[in-house]
Short mmCIF file of C-alpha atoms and ligand atoms in Angstrom, two decimals:
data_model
loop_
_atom_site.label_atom_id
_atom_site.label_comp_id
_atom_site.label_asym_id
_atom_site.label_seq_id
_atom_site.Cartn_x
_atom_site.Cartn_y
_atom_site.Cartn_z
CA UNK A 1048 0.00 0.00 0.00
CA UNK A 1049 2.30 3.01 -1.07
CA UNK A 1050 0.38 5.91 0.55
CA UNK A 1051 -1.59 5.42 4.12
CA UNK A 1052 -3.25 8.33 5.99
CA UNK A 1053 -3.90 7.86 10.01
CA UNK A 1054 -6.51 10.06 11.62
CA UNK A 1055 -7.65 10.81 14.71
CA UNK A 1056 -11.70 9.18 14.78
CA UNK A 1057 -12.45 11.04 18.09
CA UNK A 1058 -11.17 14.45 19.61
CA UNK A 1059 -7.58 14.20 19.35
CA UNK A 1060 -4.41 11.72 21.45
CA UNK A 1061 -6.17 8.49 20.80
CA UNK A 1062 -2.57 6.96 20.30
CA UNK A 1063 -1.57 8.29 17.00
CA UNK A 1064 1.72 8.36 17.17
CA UNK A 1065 2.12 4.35 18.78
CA UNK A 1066 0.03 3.61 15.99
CA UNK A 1067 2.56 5.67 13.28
CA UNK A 1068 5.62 4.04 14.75
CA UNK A 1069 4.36 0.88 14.41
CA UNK A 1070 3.40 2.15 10.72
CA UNK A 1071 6.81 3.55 10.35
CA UNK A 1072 8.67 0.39 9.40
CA UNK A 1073 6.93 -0.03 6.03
CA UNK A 1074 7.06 3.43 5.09
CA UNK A 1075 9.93 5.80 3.32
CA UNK A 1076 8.58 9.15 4.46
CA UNK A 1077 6.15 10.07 6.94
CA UNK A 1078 4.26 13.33 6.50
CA UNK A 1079 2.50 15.74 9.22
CA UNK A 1080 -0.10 17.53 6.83
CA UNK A 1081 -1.67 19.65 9.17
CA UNK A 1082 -2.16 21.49 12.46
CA UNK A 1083 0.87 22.70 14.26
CA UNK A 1084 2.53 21.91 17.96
CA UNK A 1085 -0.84 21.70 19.36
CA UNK A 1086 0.02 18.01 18.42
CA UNK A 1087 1.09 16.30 21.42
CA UNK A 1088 2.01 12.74 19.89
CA UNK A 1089 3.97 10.26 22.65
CA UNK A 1090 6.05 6.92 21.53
CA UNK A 1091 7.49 5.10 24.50
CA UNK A 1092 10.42 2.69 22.86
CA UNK A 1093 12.32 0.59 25.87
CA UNK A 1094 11.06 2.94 28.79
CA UNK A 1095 12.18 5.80 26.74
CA UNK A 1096 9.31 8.68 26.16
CA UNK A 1097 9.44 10.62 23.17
CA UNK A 1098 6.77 13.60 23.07
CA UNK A 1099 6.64 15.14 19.59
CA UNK A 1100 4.61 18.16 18.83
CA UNK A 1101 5.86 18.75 15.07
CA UNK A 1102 8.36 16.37 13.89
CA UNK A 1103 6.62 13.48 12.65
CA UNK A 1104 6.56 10.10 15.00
CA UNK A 1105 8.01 8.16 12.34
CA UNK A 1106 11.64 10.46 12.89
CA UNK A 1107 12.64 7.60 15.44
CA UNK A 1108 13.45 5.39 12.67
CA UNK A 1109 16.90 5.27 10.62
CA UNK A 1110 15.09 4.79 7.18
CA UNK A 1111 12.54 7.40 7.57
CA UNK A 1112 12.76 10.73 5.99
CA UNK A 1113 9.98 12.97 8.03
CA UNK A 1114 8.03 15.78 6.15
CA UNK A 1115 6.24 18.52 7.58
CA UNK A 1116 3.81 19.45 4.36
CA UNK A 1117 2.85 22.71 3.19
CA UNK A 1118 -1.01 22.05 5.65
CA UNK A 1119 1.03 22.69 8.99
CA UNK A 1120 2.10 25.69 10.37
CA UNK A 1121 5.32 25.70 12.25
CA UNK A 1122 6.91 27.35 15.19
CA UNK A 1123 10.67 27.37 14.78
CA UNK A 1124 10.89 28.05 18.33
CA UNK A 1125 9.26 24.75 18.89
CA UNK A 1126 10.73 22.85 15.65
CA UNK A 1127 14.54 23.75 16.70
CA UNK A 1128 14.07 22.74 20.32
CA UNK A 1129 12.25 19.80 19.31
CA UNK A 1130 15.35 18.48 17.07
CA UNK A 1131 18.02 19.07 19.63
CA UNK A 1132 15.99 17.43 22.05
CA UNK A 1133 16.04 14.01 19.64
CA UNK A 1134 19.77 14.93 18.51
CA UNK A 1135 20.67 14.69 21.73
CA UNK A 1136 19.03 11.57 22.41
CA UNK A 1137 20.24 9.71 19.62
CA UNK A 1138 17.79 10.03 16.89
CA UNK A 1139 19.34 11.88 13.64
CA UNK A 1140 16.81 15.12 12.08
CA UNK A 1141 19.58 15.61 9.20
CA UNK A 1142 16.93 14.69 6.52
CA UNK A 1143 14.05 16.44 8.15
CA UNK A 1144 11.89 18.80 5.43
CA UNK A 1145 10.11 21.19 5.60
CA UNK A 1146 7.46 22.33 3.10
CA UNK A 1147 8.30 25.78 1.48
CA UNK A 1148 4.73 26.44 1.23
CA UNK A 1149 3.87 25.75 5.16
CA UNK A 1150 3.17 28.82 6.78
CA UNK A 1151 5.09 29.87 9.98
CA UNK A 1152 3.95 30.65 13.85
CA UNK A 1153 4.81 34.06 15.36
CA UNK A 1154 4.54 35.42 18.70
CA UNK A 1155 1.58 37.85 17.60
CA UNK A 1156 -0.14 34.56 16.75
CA UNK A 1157 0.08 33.37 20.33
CA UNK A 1158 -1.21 36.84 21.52
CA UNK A 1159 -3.98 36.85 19.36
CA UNK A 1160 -4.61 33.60 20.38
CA UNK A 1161 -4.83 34.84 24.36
CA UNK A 1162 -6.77 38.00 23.35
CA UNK A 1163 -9.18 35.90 21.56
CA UNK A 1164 -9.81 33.18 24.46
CA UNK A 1165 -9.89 36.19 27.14
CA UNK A 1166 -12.59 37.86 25.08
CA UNK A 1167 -14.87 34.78 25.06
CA UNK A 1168 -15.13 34.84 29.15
CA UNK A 1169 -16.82 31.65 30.09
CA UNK A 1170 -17.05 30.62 26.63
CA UNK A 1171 -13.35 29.63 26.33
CA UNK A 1172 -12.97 27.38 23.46
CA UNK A 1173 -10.02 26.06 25.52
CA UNK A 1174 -7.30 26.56 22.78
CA UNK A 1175 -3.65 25.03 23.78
CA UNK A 1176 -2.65 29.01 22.99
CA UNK A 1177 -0.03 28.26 20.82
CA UNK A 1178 -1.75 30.51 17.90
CA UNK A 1179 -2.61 28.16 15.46
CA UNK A 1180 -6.27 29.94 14.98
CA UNK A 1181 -4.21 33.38 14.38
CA UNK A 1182 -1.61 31.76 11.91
CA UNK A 1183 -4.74 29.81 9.95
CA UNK A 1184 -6.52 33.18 9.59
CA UNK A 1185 -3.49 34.86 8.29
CA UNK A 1186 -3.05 32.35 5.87
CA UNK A 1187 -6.97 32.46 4.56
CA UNK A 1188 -6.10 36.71 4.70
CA UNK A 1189 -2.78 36.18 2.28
CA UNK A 1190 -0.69 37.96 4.91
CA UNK A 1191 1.19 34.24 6.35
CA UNK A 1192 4.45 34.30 6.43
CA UNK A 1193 5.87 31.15 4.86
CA UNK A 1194 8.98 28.62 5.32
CA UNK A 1195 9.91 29.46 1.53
CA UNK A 1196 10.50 33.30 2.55
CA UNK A 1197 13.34 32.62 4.47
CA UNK A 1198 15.42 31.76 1.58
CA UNK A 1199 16.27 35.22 1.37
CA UNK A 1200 17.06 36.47 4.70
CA UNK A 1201 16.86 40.32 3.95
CA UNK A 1202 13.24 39.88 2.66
CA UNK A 1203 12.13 37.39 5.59
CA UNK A 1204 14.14 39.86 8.06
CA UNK A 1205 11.29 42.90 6.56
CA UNK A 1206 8.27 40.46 6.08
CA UNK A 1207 9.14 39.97 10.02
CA UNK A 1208 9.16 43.84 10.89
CA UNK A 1209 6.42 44.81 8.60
CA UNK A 1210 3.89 41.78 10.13
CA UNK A 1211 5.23 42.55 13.70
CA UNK A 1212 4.93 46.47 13.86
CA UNK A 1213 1.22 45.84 12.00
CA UNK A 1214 -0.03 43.35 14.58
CA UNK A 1215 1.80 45.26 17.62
CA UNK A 1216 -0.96 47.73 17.19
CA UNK A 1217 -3.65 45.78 17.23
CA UNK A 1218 -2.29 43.72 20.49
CA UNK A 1219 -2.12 46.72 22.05
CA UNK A 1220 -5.43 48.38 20.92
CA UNK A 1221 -7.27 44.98 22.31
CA UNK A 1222 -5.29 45.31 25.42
CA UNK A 1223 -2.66 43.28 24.99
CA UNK A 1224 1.34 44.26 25.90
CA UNK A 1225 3.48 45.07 23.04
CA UNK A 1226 5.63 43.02 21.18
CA UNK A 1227 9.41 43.95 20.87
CA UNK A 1228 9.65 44.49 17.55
CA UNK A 1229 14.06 44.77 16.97
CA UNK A 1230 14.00 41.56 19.26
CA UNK A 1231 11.73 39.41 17.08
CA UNK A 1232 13.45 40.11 13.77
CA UNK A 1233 16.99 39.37 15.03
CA UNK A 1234 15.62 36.53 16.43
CA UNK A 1235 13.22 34.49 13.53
CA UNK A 1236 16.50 35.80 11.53
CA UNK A 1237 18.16 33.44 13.03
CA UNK A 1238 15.98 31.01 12.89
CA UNK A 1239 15.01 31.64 9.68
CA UNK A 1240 19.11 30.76 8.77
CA UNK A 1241 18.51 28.24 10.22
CA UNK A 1242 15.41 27.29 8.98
CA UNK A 1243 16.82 27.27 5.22
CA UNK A 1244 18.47 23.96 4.95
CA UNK A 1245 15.56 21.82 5.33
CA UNK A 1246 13.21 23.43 3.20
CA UNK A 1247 12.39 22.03 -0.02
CA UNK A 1248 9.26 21.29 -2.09
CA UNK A 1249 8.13 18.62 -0.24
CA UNK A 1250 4.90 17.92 -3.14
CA UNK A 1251 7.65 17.34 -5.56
CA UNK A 1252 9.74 15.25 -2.89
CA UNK A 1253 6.49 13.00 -2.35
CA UNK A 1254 6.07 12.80 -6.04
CA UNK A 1255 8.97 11.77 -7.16
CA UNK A 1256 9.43 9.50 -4.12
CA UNK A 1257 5.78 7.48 -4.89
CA UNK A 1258 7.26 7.15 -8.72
CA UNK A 1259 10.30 5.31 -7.83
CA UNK A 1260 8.03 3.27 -5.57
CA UNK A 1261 8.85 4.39 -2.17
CA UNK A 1262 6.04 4.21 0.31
CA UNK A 1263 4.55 7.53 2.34
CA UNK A 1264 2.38 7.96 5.29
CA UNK A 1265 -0.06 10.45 6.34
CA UNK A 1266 0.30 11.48 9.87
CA UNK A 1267 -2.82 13.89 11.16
CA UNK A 1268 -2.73 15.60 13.87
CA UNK A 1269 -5.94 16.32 16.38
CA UNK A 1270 -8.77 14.40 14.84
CA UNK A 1271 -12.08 13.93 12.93
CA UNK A 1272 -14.25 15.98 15.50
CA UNK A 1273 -11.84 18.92 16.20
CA UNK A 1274 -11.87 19.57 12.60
CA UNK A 1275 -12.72 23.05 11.15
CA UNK A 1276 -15.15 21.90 8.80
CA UNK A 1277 -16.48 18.07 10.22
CA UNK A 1278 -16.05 18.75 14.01
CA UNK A 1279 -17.80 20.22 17.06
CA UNK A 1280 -17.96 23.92 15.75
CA UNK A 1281 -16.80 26.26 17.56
CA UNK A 1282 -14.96 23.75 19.91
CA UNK A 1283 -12.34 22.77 17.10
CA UNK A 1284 -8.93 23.36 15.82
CA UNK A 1285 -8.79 25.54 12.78
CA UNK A 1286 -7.24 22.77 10.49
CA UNK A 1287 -8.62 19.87 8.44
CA UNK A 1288 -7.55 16.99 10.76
CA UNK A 1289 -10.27 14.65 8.20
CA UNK A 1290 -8.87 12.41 5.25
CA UNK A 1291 -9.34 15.29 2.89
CA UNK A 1292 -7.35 17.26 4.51
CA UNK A 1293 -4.42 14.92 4.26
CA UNK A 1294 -4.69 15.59 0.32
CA UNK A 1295 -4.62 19.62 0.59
CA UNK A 1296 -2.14 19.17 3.18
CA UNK A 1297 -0.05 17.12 1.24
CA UNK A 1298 0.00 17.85 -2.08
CA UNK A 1299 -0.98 14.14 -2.92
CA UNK A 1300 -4.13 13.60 -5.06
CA UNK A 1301 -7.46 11.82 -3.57
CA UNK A 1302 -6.35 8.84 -5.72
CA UNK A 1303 -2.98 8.54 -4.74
CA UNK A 1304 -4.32 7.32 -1.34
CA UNK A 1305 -4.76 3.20 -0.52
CA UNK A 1306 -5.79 2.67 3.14
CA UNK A 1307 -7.11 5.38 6.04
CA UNK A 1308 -6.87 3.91 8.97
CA UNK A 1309 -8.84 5.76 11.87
CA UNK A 1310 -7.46 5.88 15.69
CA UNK A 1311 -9.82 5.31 18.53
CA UNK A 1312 -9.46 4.08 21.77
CA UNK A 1313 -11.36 1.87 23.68
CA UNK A 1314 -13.20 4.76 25.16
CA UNK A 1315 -13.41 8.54 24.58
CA UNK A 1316 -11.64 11.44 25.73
CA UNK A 1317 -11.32 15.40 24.98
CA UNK A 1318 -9.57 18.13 25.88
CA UNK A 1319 -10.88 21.72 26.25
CA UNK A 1320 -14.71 22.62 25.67
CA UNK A 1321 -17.34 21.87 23.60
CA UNK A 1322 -20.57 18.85 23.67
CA UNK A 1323 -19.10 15.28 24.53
CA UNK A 1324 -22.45 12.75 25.13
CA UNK A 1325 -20.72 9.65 26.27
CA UNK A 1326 -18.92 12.32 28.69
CA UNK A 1327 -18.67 10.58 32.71
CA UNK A 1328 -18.68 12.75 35.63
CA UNK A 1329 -18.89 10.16 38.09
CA UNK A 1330 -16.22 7.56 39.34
CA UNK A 1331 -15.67 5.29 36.53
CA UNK A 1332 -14.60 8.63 34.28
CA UNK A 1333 -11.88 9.50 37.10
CA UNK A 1334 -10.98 6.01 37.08
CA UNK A 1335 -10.61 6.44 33.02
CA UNK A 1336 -8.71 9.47 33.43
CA UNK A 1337 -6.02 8.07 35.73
CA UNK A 1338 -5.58 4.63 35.12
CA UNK A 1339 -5.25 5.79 31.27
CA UNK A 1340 -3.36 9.16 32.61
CA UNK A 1341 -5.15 11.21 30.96
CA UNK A 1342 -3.21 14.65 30.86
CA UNK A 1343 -2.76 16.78 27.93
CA UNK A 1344 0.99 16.32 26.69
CA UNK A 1345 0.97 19.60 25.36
CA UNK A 1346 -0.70 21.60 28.42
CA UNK A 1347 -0.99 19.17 31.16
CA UNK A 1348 -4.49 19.83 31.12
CA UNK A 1349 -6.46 16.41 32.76
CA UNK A 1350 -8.38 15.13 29.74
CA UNK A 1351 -12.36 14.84 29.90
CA UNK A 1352 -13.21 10.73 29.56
CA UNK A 1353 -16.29 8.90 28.85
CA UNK A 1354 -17.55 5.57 26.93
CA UNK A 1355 -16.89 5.03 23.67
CA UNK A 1356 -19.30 6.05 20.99
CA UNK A 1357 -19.78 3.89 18.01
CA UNK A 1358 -22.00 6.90 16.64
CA UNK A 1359 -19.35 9.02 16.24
CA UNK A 1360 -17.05 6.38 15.04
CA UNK A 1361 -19.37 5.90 12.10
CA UNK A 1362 -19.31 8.90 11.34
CA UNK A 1363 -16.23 9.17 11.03
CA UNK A 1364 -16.08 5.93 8.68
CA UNK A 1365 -18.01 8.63 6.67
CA UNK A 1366 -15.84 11.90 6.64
CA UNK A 1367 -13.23 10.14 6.20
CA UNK A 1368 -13.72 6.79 4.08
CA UNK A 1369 -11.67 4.76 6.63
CA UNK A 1370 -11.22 1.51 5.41
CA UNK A 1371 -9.81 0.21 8.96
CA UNK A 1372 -9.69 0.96 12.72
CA UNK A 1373 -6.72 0.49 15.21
CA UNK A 1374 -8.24 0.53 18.69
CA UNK A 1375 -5.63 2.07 21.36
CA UNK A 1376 -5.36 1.52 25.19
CA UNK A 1377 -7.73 -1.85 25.79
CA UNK A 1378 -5.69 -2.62 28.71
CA UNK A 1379 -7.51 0.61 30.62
CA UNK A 1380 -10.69 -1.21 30.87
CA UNK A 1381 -9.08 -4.17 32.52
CA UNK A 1382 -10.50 -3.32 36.16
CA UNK A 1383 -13.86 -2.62 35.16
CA UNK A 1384 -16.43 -4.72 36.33
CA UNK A 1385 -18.87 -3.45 33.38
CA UNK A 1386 -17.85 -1.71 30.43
CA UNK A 1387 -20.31 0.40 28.33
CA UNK A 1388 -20.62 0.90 24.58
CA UNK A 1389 -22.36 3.71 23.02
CA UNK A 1390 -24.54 2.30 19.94
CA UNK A 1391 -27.09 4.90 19.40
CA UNK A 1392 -27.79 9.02 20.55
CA UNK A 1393 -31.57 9.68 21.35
CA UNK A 1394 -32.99 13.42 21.38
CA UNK A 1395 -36.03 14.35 23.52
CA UNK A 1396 -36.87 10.71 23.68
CA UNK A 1397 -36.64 9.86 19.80
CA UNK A 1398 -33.93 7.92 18.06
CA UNK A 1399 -31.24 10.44 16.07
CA UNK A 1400 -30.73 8.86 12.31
CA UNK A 1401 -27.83 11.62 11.29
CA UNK A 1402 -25.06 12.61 13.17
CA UNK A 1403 -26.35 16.17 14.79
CA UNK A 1404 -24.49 19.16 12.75
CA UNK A 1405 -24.53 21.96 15.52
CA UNK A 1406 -22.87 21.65 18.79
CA UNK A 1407 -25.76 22.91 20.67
CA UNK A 1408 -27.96 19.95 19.60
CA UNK A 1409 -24.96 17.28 20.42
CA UNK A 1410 -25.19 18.94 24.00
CA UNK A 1411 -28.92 17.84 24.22
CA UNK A 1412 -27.79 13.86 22.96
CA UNK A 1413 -28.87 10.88 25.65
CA UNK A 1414 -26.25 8.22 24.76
CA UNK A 1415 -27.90 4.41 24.50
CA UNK A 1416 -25.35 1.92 25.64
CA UNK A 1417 -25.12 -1.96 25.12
CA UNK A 1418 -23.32 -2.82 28.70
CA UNK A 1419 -20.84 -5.90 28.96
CA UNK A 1420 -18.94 -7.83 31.56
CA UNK A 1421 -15.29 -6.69 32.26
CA UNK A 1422 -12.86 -8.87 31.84
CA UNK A 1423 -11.15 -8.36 34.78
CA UNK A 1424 -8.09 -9.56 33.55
CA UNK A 1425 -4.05 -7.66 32.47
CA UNK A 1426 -4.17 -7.54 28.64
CA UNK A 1427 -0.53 -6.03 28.23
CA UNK A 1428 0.91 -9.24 27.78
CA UNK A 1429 -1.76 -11.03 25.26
CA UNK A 1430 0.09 -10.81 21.91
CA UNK A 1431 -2.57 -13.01 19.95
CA UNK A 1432 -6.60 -12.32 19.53
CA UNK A 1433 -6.54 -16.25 20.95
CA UNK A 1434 -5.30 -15.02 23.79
CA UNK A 1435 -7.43 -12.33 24.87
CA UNK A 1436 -10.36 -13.47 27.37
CA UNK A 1437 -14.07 -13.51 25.72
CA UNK A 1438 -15.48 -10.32 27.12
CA UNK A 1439 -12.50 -8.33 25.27
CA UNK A 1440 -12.95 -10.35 22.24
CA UNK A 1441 -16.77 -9.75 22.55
CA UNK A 1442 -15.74 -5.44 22.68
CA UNK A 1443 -13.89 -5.50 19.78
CA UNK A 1444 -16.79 -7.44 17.85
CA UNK A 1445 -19.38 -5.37 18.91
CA UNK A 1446 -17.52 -1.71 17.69
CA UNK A 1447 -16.70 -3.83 14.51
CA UNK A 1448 -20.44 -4.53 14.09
CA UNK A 1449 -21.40 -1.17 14.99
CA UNK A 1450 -19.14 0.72 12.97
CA UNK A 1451 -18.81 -1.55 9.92
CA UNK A 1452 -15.21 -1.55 9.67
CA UNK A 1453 -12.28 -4.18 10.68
CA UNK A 1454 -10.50 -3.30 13.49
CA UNK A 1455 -6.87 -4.46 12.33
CA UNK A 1456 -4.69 -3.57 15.48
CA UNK A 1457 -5.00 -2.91 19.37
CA UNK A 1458 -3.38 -1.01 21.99
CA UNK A 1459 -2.65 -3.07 24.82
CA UNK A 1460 0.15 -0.93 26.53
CA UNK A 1461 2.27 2.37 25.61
CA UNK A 1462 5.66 0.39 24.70
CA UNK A 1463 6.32 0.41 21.42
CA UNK A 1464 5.00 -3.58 21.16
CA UNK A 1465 2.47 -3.88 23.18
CA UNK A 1466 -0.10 -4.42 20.44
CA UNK A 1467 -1.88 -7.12 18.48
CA UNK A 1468 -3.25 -7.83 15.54
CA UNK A 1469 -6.92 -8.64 15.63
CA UNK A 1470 -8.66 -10.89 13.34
CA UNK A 1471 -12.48 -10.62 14.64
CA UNK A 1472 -13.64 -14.64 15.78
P1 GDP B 1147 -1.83 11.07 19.91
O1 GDP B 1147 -1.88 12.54 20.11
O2 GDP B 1147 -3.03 10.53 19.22
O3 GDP B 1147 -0.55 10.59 19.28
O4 GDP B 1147 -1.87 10.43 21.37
P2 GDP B 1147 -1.06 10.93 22.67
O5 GDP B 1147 0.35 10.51 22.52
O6 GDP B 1147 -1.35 12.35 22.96
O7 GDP B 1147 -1.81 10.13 23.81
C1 GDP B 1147 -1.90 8.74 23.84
C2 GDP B 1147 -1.25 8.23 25.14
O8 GDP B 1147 -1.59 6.86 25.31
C3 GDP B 1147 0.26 8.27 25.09
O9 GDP B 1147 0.74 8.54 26.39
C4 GDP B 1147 0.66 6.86 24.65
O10 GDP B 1147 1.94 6.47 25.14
C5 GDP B 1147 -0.42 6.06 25.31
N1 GDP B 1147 -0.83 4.83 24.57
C6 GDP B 1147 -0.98 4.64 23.24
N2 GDP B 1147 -1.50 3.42 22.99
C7 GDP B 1147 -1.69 2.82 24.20
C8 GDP B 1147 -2.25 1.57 24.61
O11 GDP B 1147 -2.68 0.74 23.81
N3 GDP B 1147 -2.30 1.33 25.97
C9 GDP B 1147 -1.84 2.24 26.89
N4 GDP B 1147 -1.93 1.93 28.19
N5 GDP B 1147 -1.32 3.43 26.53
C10 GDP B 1147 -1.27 3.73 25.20
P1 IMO B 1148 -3.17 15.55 19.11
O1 IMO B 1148 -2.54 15.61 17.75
C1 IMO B 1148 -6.39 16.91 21.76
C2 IMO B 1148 -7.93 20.96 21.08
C3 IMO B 1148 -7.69 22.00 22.15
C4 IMO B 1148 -8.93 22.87 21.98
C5 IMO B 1148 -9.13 22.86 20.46
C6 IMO B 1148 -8.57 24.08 19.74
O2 IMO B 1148 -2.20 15.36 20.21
O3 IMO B 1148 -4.32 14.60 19.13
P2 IMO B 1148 -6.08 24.85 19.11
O4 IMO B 1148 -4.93 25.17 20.00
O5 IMO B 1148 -5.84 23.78 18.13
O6 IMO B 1148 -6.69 26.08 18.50
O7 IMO B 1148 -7.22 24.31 20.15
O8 IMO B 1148 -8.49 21.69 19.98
N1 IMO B 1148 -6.71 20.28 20.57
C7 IMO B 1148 -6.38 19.02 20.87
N2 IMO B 1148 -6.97 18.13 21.69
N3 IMO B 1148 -5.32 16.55 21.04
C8 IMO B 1148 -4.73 17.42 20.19
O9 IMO B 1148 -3.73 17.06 19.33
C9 IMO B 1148 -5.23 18.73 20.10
N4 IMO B 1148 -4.88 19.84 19.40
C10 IMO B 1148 -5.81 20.77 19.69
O10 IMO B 1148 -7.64 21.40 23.43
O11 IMO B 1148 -10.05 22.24 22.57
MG1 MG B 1149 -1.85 13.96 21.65
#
């Protein structure tokens, strides 16, 4: 299968990045194609914890040449501390590139960002800050910066200044404490220097890479229902997280794409605000959130948890034509005496058909579980679907049934092989 695209089915760190690594070892280049270092995306290899927030998870391999895509906008800042933090540990960046077309982060994006999430009061969206909304709507105004402009460091150096003095005043006119302006440019500047050796056309790269046969993955960040277009409006990213995106993002053509494998785990969790129906208030969702630790990578922020739902699943089958699931982190539901399913969403006492298209009418959803014996059993050791005891096998064939697609792997651990692939009974 030359090119593979993994997204996010729920709201975002459903084990992405374990499920990319494990991807990895078939694949030439592995591509981020959208969002930025709100990404939080965590491989554990031997005890060892790698957090990534832009590079792409498949960097921890020898063979792998990592793209960030023209989709994703970057934060040198966050890029450069990223690859001496996996320099240092070992792991080589030398053949890390970067799309000249992907537009870059600056610190007025952040305090936009702030401004913007102060001015909604209790109506927070709950961004991670880290101005990806600001550097999106600069680059739907034509005023983005991009990775490509730094090729010539006395025009980046002026971009820089002109952007910075521009957006200064409008910080300031909303409240907000000035930038400094001489500081910035001598800073990005060097950045920007250093920026310059690992950008490239990365469409062309792909191109030519899937004509001599080489294999590429798609690595999204956040997920189906924090997209821009597909998810929980307002409570989303500002990206196109979905299977489409992954084409815009990329450069690659809808038919250039074999396989879309969605992430879920075994349950459901989000970060930040916005309607969640399977959502659990009581003990069993602070059970979920620390047995599974459940804290934002990116902001520390404890994680909201709740049963799955195999209605949003499906409709994620939809948005994004997955043709398989990997389910992550089975093992958290080993000390639950019952375990609950989500299989249909009724409204004022009437079954929904559609998945509901405004937030305020997903607030309103009753969730209508199918509830099964735990298995009260450790899965991190099973290996085989033989092995696994028949209440777990009996999960994984009832989201198969409900959401009409295989489920090929699962997450039985956070080490790089504690998985197995499931063939349903
Ligand atoms: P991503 O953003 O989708 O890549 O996911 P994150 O890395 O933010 O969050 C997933 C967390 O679950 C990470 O800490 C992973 O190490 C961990 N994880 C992934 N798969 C499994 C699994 O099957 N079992 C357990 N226990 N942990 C897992
Ligand atoms: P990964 O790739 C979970 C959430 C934020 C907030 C909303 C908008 O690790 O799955 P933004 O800063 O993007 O404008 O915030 O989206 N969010 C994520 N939630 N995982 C992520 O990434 C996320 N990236 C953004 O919490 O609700
Ligand atoms: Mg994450």
């Amino acid at each position: 299968m030359p090119v593979t695209v993994v997204v996010g089915a729920q709201w975002g760190d459903e084990g992405k990045a374990k499920v990319i690594d494990l991807l990895s070892k078939e694949h030439t280049f592995v591509v981020r194609y959208q969002g930025g270092h709100n990404a939080g995306h965590t491989v554990v290899v031997d005890g060892e914890k790698y957090a990534l927030q832009l590079i792409p998870s498949g960097v921890l391999y020898e063979h792998v040449i990592p793209v960030i895509a023209n989709g994703v906008v970057v934060d040198l800042p966050t890029l450069f501390a990223e690859v001496d933090m996996l320099e240092k540990r070992g792991v080589s960046c030398s053949e890390l590139k970067v799309s000249s077309r992907a537009h870059l982060i600056f610190p007025w994006h952040q305090a936009h960002d702030a401004i913007a999430e102060a001015m909604r009061g209790d109506d927070k969206i709950g961004t991670t800050l880290k101005g990806i909304g600001p550097a999106y709507a600069d680059k739907a105004r034509r005023v983005g910066i991009r990775a490509g402009d730094v090729i010539d460091p006395e025009r980046f150096a002026t971009l820089v200044r002109e952007r910075a003095t521009a957006e200064n005043k409008l910080i300031t006119e909303a409240g907000g404490d000035p930038l400094d302006v001489d500081e910035m440019v001598e800073r990005f500047s060097e950045l920007g220097e250093r920026l310059a050796p690992f950008v490239c056309d990365t469409i062309s790269l792909l191109h030519n890479g899937l004509d001599r046969g080489a294999h590429v993955l798609l690595e999204g960040a956040q997920a189906t229902f924090l997209d821009l277009d597909h998810g929980t409006y307002p409570y989303v990213t500002s990206s196109n997280p979905t299977a489409g995106g992954a084409c815009a993002g990329s450069g690659l053509g809808p038919r250039d794409i074999d396989r879309i494998v969605g992430i879920t785990k075994a349950y459901t969790t989000r970060v930040g605000a916005g309607p969640f129906p399977t959502e659990l208030l009581d003990d069993d969702g602070e059970t979920l959130g620390r047995v599974g630790k459940e804290f934002g990578t990116v902001t520390g922020r404890a994680r909201r948890t709740g049963w799955l739902d195999c209605v949003m699943l499906r409709h994620a089958v939809r948005l994004n034509s997955l043709t398989e699931l990997a389910l992550t982190k089975l093992d958290i539901l080993d000390g639950f005496e019952k375990v609950k399913i989500c299989t249909a969403y009724r409204r004022n006492g009437q079954l929904v058909d559609d998945y509901p298209d405004r937030s305020d009418i997903l607030a309103e959803i009753e969730p209508v579980y199918e509830e099964l014996d735990g298995w009260g059993t450790a899965l991190s050791e099973k290996r085989e679907p033989g092995q696994l005891p028949d209440q777990a096998r009996e999960f994984l064939d009832i989201v198969e049934r409900e959401v009409g697609v295989p489920i090929k792997v699962v997450g039985v651990g956070a080490e790089r092989d504690d998985y197995l692939v499931w063939t349903s009974s």
